[in-house]
């Protein structure tokens, strides 16, 4: 924090003396250049909204996770293909019954405060995540309905941590690596004051947290003693060396404002660009585009309890009117590929079965409608303006279904109201979106489940639940592929939802930035990135 | 001679009538014919520039902008008319009650009016639409509630002077019921200020509807209004300017016409100003 | 004067209480749960319930209202559900920006309106008059956000003179901040000058027909002196009332203009908070704007005697 304060003294300068100050800093940088020290490098990236807190596992959203994952690291981390790789743990073993994981910590890792990493801090951090009033998102996965109940977390040796559950838990590592759980980041106990209140995160990540000025910026300061893993960066795993002295995340809510800032040179990396803004950065000299397919998905959800949309034939008819390829191309301006499967195109489980698109067939749709006895009464489709792709999808689906005699009526809610309707299951059709989950089982898991216990689930049939259990009970890739193939076929048949596409994460990057790459995790990574 | 003929009043009235006439013609034409189906998408011809086949171009889903603007004229106008009718009817009724009965009824109504007026109208409508759900009916209702207090105030102050007039007193003395007096003698005499207010309100409502659409709570798609056409056009401003220019000009021309006509009506009802 | 001011202030209390009641219950009628918005689509029932409890949303409505109103009377408007910042600090922070834009724009619009209105009235039915009235009518017919977008298109994108959108806080660099505020202020100035000009013109025409103006002219005073000393002060009162009403409404938020130019002002804060069901912020903002509205109207009322023709003419 001390060096953060020093570098930020500059903001107190008054504009009048700005010129003099600039002259002075020029002299200073010249002298430092002569003495051999390099000038401070700052990489400026964009956040479309401010972060919610600096405490891993507290108030969070995608932006908060994205920033904090530069500061803290977990035992394991997600790789680009959705698999899990080592991070703070160099290796682990699983007991024969699959319920107990023994992690061996990497040596030579230090926290931002200089303290070495030992099993004590790991257990302290995990216990903090599991405490009574914790808001850590993954806490509830450790239950009977999730991957299993937690039995114990112990530290038998200074470099050994044991996590035991009450049943075989092949998905434990995937859960620990989830970015919406801040990768189960490990912190030093000094992150919390003597009164138990959180101060600031002391992690092991490539950057230390610098100043956070609400609604303006969050600074990350290079951690000089960072010990990177060998090899290149791979998702949130792999080698993550900090190559710039400072990363400044600027809060710029408006897309066109961010584009203007990038073109003016006051921003280096414009991550999370909306496809509609593409036209203004395409073919601009000095700027390159980075387009990476992600694991989120956009879809239509059907309420299978509803008297109208409860009819499987009607749901299938609606699905048959949709030209997924044309719709995806129009909505995402050619940046995403159409996909009718919840398994994202970047997943290793995205095979020949998943990649086949449903062909639009109006004649068949009309036949199904006739069979179902649907009389043309209005069917409400809920959408929102917060996610323009949801809105556009509803508009296009409405227009595409019209020629087949399906009377969809668009009901635009604000996002809060739509979430409430999603939560209670009170809708007929909904244009919805699900954030990236790194495993196909977790993606199917948001759709499949018992409606009577959790109204959010759209697909409650016994066979679907059994198939999902099958996919989670094993980590054999062949068996899992078979389970996902069966799930996909049943999904198309029953049509509890229509998946449309996975979005791409679009970043516009200045040419002087080297090493920036988007990835399926849909979150910026500014380690391994340098600036000239 | 010529200059006297084209005095400002006449020029205003003529221009106003002309613009409103064009609007009504477009609406009438749109009832029987539009160049294309305003709702039909064509994903092969998105963001098409204005051309012979599409005079005003196509939007991001390949829909014909001219056809949408024609249908939008009808929907935007209907919303404005409905809102003005609801707000004026309810406002005039409450205004007459407040102004004629006075006493605690008046005080209670005026306190509520003051409270509603203290909110920024746009945000009040926004919150009301969030409560009622986003539909054409709830937009009309929300805007009516937001504009009602202004009508109430104008009518009330008119009633305060009307109730002192002889024929009102005569009606009461002759044993007519209060209700009868209010409906038969007071209400009709508030008409001139109400008509003047209603014309300017029409313009405000068209603007408010477009602003609500701009903030994302307008008339639900696919039905076009000038407001939601404008708000959809924003991301394409740099590379498809016609998308924002067409509905913007429609709004401006309509409002100009209605406002000019409103001026003429006001001058008609206010002989003192006719000299101008 | 002081007693009158105090009495007027007292009279606003029932209005403010009603405002508070309306605000409180209306936002709770809106479907949607702040806890659900905060935790997102994957949240489970247990953590939703826990969060609602920690936010005090599980209490009965009358109790929530009493707690809130009691704290509000002591100047504590609570904390934002979304960002956990004190509401009062949020409001003051955002209000500064809105206030700068609105005050500058309304001041400019008033100057334009007074000048144009006086000249138009003075040269009634001339070409200048027709031009002024025509322009004013046209300006009144344009949606503010459309004007903003067109100005952006012309000055920001085509000519590249001014930043397209964005904002630099005054604390960062005053000169750059001004640079970013030019377009929003210009937009508001143009929009607001329309009605003010027409109001000024029509009251100036009334005053020009009064006897004492003829009298002043007969005394051989220059036209400029007549306009400045005699016509302006007496014709300004109705315009001042309109300025007050405009100020009261605009200070409560210029949500649309702020959205066009992506300014983090009060209006934007309110719209965002309504959409996020951030109850404390919406309540605080609406209460704040209502107070501002009442205060501005009070100030205008108190200023009115200085400009009232009947008072000055004596």
PDB file of N, CA, C and O in Angstrom, chain A residues 254 256 276 279 326-327 330 333 385 391-392 395-396 398-400 402 410-412 414, chain B residues 37 39-41 43 47 60-61 63 134 213 216 220-222 231-232 234-236 239:
ATOM      1  N   UNK A 254     -20.024   3.108 -20.424  1.00  0.00           N
ATOM      2  CA  UNK A 254     -20.584   3.177 -21.771  1.00  0.00           C
ATOM      3  C   UNK A 254     -19.615   2.632 -22.805  1.00  0.00           C
ATOM      4  O   UNK A 254     -18.438   2.992 -22.830  1.00  0.00           O
ATOM      5  N   UNK A 256     -19.471   3.102 -26.123  1.00  0.00           N
ATOM      6  CA  UNK A 256     -18.906   4.022 -27.098  1.00  0.00           C
ATOM      7  C   UNK A 256     -17.889   4.957 -26.456  1.00  0.00           C
ATOM      8  O   UNK A 256     -16.926   5.385 -27.097  1.00  0.00           O
ATOM      9  N   UNK A 276     -22.189  -4.689 -31.093  1.00  0.00           N
ATOM     10  CA  UNK A 276     -22.677  -3.530 -31.831  1.00  0.00           C
ATOM     11  C   UNK A 276     -21.624  -2.425 -31.922  1.00  0.00           C
ATOM     12  O   UNK A 276     -21.714  -1.566 -32.775  1.00  0.00           O
ATOM     13  N   UNK A 279     -18.217  -2.082 -35.203  1.00  0.00           N
ATOM     14  CA  UNK A 279     -18.052  -1.242 -36.383  1.00  0.00           C
ATOM     15  C   UNK A 279     -17.124  -0.074 -36.146  1.00  0.00           C
ATOM     16  O   UNK A 279     -16.419   0.371 -37.057  1.00  0.00           O
ATOM     17  N   UNK A 326     -28.750 -17.789 -38.748  1.00  0.00           N
ATOM     18  CA  UNK A 326     -29.053 -16.413 -39.149  1.00  0.00           C
ATOM     19  C   UNK A 326     -29.209 -15.511 -37.940  1.00  0.00           C
ATOM     20  O   UNK A 326     -28.694 -14.384 -37.907  1.00  0.00           O
ATOM     21  N   UNK A 327     -29.907 -16.020 -36.916  1.00  0.00           N
ATOM     22  CA  UNK A 327     -30.130 -15.253 -35.697  1.00  0.00           C
ATOM     23  C   UNK A 327     -28.797 -14.918 -35.014  1.00  0.00           C
ATOM     24  O   UNK A 327     -28.535 -13.765 -34.658  1.00  0.00           O
ATOM     25  N   UNK A 330     -26.865 -12.318 -36.962  1.00  0.00           N
ATOM     26  CA  UNK A 330     -27.419 -10.969 -36.871  1.00  0.00           C
ATOM     27  C   UNK A 330     -27.169 -10.365 -35.490  1.00  0.00           C
ATOM     28  O   UNK A 330     -26.838  -9.187 -35.366  1.00  0.00           O
ATOM     29  N   UNK A 333     -23.155 -10.083 -34.804  1.00  0.00           N
ATOM     30  CA  UNK A 333     -22.382  -9.479 -35.893  1.00  0.00           C
ATOM     31  C   UNK A 333     -21.246 -10.389 -36.338  1.00  0.00           C
ATOM     32  O   UNK A 333     -20.130  -9.961 -36.586  1.00  0.00           O
ATOM     33  N   UNK A 385     -33.610  -5.437 -21.339  1.00  0.00           N
ATOM     34  CA  UNK A 385     -32.739  -4.581 -22.131  1.00  0.00           C
ATOM     35  C   UNK A 385     -31.321  -4.545 -21.578  1.00  0.00           C
ATOM     36  O   UNK A 385     -30.441  -3.941 -22.159  1.00  0.00           O
ATOM     37  N   UNK A 391     -32.532  -9.305 -25.697  1.00  0.00           N
ATOM     38  CA  UNK A 391     -33.590  -8.507 -26.311  1.00  0.00           C
ATOM     39  C   UNK A 391     -33.687  -8.809 -27.802  1.00  0.00           C
ATOM     40  O   UNK A 391     -34.766  -9.109 -28.320  1.00  0.00           O
ATOM     41  N   UNK A 392     -32.554  -8.768 -28.483  1.00  0.00           N
ATOM     42  CA  UNK A 392     -32.539  -9.038 -29.923  1.00  0.00           C
ATOM     43  C   UNK A 392     -33.028 -10.452 -30.204  1.00  0.00           C
ATOM     44  O   UNK A 392     -33.767 -10.685 -31.175  1.00  0.00           O
ATOM     45  N   UNK A 395     -36.769 -10.515 -30.086  1.00  0.00           N
ATOM     46  CA  UNK A 395     -37.361  -9.846 -31.249  1.00  0.00           C
ATOM     47  C   UNK A 395     -37.286 -10.754 -32.478  1.00  0.00           C
ATOM     48  O   UNK A 395     -38.266 -10.921 -33.211  1.00  0.00           O
ATOM     49  N   UNK A 396     -36.133 -11.373 -32.678  1.00  0.00           N
ATOM     50  CA  UNK A 396     -35.963 -12.214 -33.863  1.00  0.00           C
ATOM     51  C   UNK A 396     -36.787 -13.496 -33.769  1.00  0.00           C
ATOM     52  O   UNK A 396     -37.414 -13.916 -34.748  1.00  0.00           O
ATOM     53  N   UNK A 398     -39.531 -13.900 -32.146  1.00  0.00           N
ATOM     54  CA  UNK A 398     -40.923 -13.504 -32.360  1.00  0.00           C
ATOM     55  C   UNK A 398     -41.220 -13.401 -33.852  1.00  0.00           C
ATOM     56  O   UNK A 398     -42.227 -13.910 -34.340  1.00  0.00           O
ATOM     57  N   UNK A 399     -40.306 -12.746 -34.586  1.00  0.00           N
ATOM     58  CA  UNK A 399     -40.529 -12.547 -36.020  1.00  0.00           C
ATOM     59  C   UNK A 399     -40.428 -13.874 -36.776  1.00  0.00           C
ATOM     60  O   UNK A 399     -41.149 -14.089 -37.752  1.00  0.00           O
ATOM     61  N   UNK A 400     -39.555 -14.764 -36.330  1.00  0.00           N
ATOM     62  CA  UNK A 400     -39.367 -16.031 -37.042  1.00  0.00           C
ATOM     63  C   UNK A 400     -40.530 -16.990 -36.798  1.00  0.00           C
ATOM     64  O   UNK A 400     -40.885 -17.790 -37.664  1.00  0.00           O
ATOM     65  N   UNK A 402     -43.626 -16.135 -36.229  1.00  0.00           N
ATOM     66  CA  UNK A 402     -44.891 -15.571 -36.706  1.00  0.00           C
ATOM     67  C   UNK A 402     -45.429 -16.276 -37.956  1.00  0.00           C
ATOM     68  O   UNK A 402     -46.606 -16.613 -38.005  1.00  0.00           O
ATOM     69  N   UNK A 410     -43.900 -10.098 -26.906  1.00  0.00           N
ATOM     70  CA  UNK A 410     -42.700  -9.785 -26.143  1.00  0.00           C
ATOM     71  C   UNK A 410     -43.043  -8.945 -24.928  1.00  0.00           C
ATOM     72  O   UNK A 410     -43.776  -7.964 -25.021  1.00  0.00           O
ATOM     73  N   UNK A 411     -42.537  -9.349 -23.781  1.00  0.00           N
ATOM     74  CA  UNK A 411     -42.770  -8.638 -22.538  1.00  0.00           C
ATOM     75  C   UNK A 411     -41.395  -8.199 -22.020  1.00  0.00           C
ATOM     76  O   UNK A 411     -40.623  -9.027 -21.546  1.00  0.00           O
ATOM     77  N   UNK A 412     -41.083  -6.922 -22.166  1.00  0.00           N
ATOM     78  CA  UNK A 412     -39.757  -6.448 -21.770  1.00  0.00           C
ATOM     79  C   UNK A 412     -39.770  -6.065 -20.302  1.00  0.00           C
ATOM     80  O   UNK A 412     -40.470  -5.146 -19.907  1.00  0.00           O
ATOM     81  N   UNK A 414     -37.384  -5.218 -16.680  1.00  0.00           N
ATOM     82  CA  UNK A 414     -36.012  -4.891 -16.342  1.00  0.00           C
ATOM     83  C   UNK A 414     -35.384  -6.154 -15.756  1.00  0.00           C
ATOM     84  O   UNK A 414     -36.078  -7.112 -15.417  1.00  0.00           O
TER      85      UNK A 414
ATOM     86  N   UNK B  37     -44.030  -5.097 -44.984  1.00  0.00           N
ATOM     87  CA  UNK B  37     -44.551  -5.466 -43.675  1.00  0.00           C
ATOM     88  C   UNK B  37     -43.611  -4.856 -42.633  1.00  0.00           C
ATOM     89  O   UNK B  37     -42.424  -5.175 -42.607  1.00  0.00           O
ATOM     90  N   UNK B  39     -43.103  -5.423 -39.691  1.00  0.00           N
ATOM     91  CA  UNK B  39     -42.548  -6.345 -38.694  1.00  0.00           C
ATOM     92  C   UNK B  39     -41.677  -7.432 -39.312  1.00  0.00           C
ATOM     93  O   UNK B  39     -41.014  -8.182 -38.600  1.00  0.00           O
ATOM     94  N   UNK B  40     -41.671  -7.542 -40.647  1.00  0.00           N
ATOM     95  CA  UNK B  40     -40.964  -8.653 -41.280  1.00  0.00           C
ATOM     96  C   UNK B  40     -39.458  -8.414 -41.285  1.00  0.00           C
ATOM     97  O   UNK B  40     -38.986  -7.364 -41.711  1.00  0.00           O
ATOM     98  N   UNK B  41     -38.714  -9.414 -40.790  1.00  0.00           N
ATOM     99  CA  UNK B  41     -37.265  -9.271 -40.769  1.00  0.00           C
ATOM    100  C   UNK B  41     -36.675  -9.827 -42.054  1.00  0.00           C
ATOM    101  O   UNK B  41     -37.297 -10.647 -42.739  1.00  0.00           O
ATOM    102  N   UNK B  43     -32.798 -10.960 -42.715  1.00  0.00           N
ATOM    103  CA  UNK B  43     -31.441 -10.964 -42.161  1.00  0.00           C
ATOM    104  C   UNK B  43     -30.355 -10.866 -43.237  1.00  0.00           C
ATOM    105  O   UNK B  43     -29.183 -10.715 -42.914  1.00  0.00           O
ATOM    106  N   UNK B  47     -29.186  -3.180 -41.990  1.00  0.00           N
ATOM    107  CA  UNK B  47     -28.565  -1.863 -42.076  1.00  0.00           C
ATOM    108  C   UNK B  47     -28.366  -1.403 -43.526  1.00  0.00           C
ATOM    109  O   UNK B  47     -27.320  -0.893 -43.888  1.00  0.00           O
ATOM    110  N   UNK B  60     -31.350  -2.822 -38.204  1.00  0.00           N
ATOM    111  CA  UNK B  60     -30.368  -3.874 -37.938  1.00  0.00           C
ATOM    112  C   UNK B  60     -30.918  -5.278 -38.175  1.00  0.00           C
ATOM    113  O   UNK B  60     -30.164  -6.227 -38.245  1.00  0.00           O
ATOM    114  N   UNK B  61     -32.244  -5.419 -38.287  1.00  0.00           N
ATOM    115  CA  UNK B  61     -32.813  -6.723 -38.600  1.00  0.00           C
ATOM    116  C   UNK B  61     -33.391  -6.758 -40.013  1.00  0.00           C
ATOM    117  O   UNK B  61     -34.177  -7.643 -40.351  1.00  0.00           O
ATOM    118  N   UNK B  63     -35.545  -4.685 -41.349  1.00  0.00           N
ATOM    119  CA  UNK B  63     -36.919  -4.213 -41.486  1.00  0.00           C
ATOM    120  C   UNK B  63     -36.930  -2.849 -42.169  1.00  0.00           C
ATOM    121  O   UNK B  63     -36.023  -2.036 -41.975  1.00  0.00           O
ATOM    122  N   UNK B 134     -44.273  -3.456 -18.444  1.00  0.00           N
ATOM    123  CA  UNK B 134     -44.092  -2.622 -19.620  1.00  0.00           C
ATOM    124  C   UNK B 134     -45.081  -3.014 -20.709  1.00  0.00           C
ATOM    125  O   UNK B 134     -44.898  -4.012 -21.377  1.00  0.00           O
ATOM    126  N   UNK B 213     -38.795   5.273 -23.965  1.00  0.00           N
ATOM    127  CA  UNK B 213     -38.245   4.238 -24.842  1.00  0.00           C
ATOM    128  C   UNK B 213     -36.729   4.297 -24.818  1.00  0.00           C
ATOM    129  O   UNK B 213     -36.047   3.274 -24.794  1.00  0.00           O
ATOM    130  N   UNK B 216     -35.363   2.613 -22.052  1.00  0.00           N
ATOM    131  CA  UNK B 216     -35.544   1.162 -22.081  1.00  0.00           C
ATOM    132  C   UNK B 216     -36.860   0.655 -21.535  1.00  0.00           C
ATOM    133  O   UNK B 216     -36.995  -0.532 -21.282  1.00  0.00           O
ATOM    134  N   UNK B 220     -43.462  -2.176 -25.864  1.00  0.00           N
ATOM    135  CA  UNK B 220     -42.706  -3.404 -26.135  1.00  0.00           C
ATOM    136  C   UNK B 220     -42.601  -3.701 -27.634  1.00  0.00           C
ATOM    137  O   UNK B 220     -43.532  -3.416 -28.381  1.00  0.00           O
ATOM    138  N   UNK B 221     -41.476  -4.280 -28.073  1.00  0.00           N
ATOM    139  CA  UNK B 221     -41.313  -4.649 -29.454  1.00  0.00           C
ATOM    140  C   UNK B 221     -42.224  -5.830 -29.789  1.00  0.00           C
ATOM    141  O   UNK B 221     -42.711  -6.491 -28.869  1.00  0.00           O
ATOM    142  N   UNK B 222     -42.474  -6.154 -31.036  1.00  0.00           N
ATOM    143  CA  UNK B 222     -41.882  -5.544 -32.219  1.00  0.00           C
ATOM    144  C   UNK B 222     -42.594  -4.271 -32.668  1.00  0.00           C
ATOM    145  O   UNK B 222     -42.167  -3.672 -33.640  1.00  0.00           O
ATOM    146  N   UNK B 231     -34.340   4.847 -30.021  1.00  0.00           N
ATOM    147  CA  UNK B 231     -33.462   4.262 -29.006  1.00  0.00           C
ATOM    148  C   UNK B 231     -32.708   3.056 -29.570  1.00  0.00           C
ATOM    149  O   UNK B 231     -31.564   2.804 -29.219  1.00  0.00           O
ATOM    150  N   UNK B 232     -33.339   2.316 -30.494  1.00  0.00           N
ATOM    151  CA  UNK B 232     -32.641   1.190 -31.123  1.00  0.00           C
ATOM    152  C   UNK B 232     -31.506   1.664 -32.016  1.00  0.00           C
ATOM    153  O   UNK B 232     -30.596   0.908 -32.327  1.00  0.00           O
ATOM    154  N   UNK B 234     -29.365   3.997 -31.598  1.00  0.00           N
ATOM    155  CA  UNK B 234     -28.204   4.612 -30.983  1.00  0.00           C
ATOM    156  C   UNK B 234     -26.878   3.932 -31.290  1.00  0.00           C
ATOM    157  O   UNK B 234     -25.909   4.603 -31.661  1.00  0.00           O
ATOM    158  N   UNK B 235     -26.773   2.597 -31.160  1.00  0.00           N
ATOM    159  CA  UNK B 235     -25.468   1.980 -31.407  1.00  0.00           C
ATOM    160  C   UNK B 235     -25.004   2.118 -32.857  1.00  0.00           C
ATOM    161  O   UNK B 235     -23.821   1.958 -33.137  1.00  0.00           O
ATOM    162  N   UNK B 236     -25.937   2.389 -33.770  1.00  0.00           N
ATOM    163  CA  UNK B 236     -25.562   2.418 -35.181  1.00  0.00           C
ATOM    164  C   UNK B 236     -25.441   3.841 -35.709  1.00  0.00           C
ATOM    165  O   UNK B 236     -25.444   4.068 -36.906  1.00  0.00           O
ATOM    166  N   UNK B 239     -22.505   4.439 -38.235  1.00  0.00           N
ATOM    167  CA  UNK B 239     -22.493   3.815 -39.561  1.00  0.00           C
ATOM    168  C   UNK B 239     -23.865   3.675 -40.197  1.00  0.00           C
ATOM    169  O   UNK B 239     -23.971   3.190 -41.319  1.00  0.00           O
TER     170      UNK B 239
END
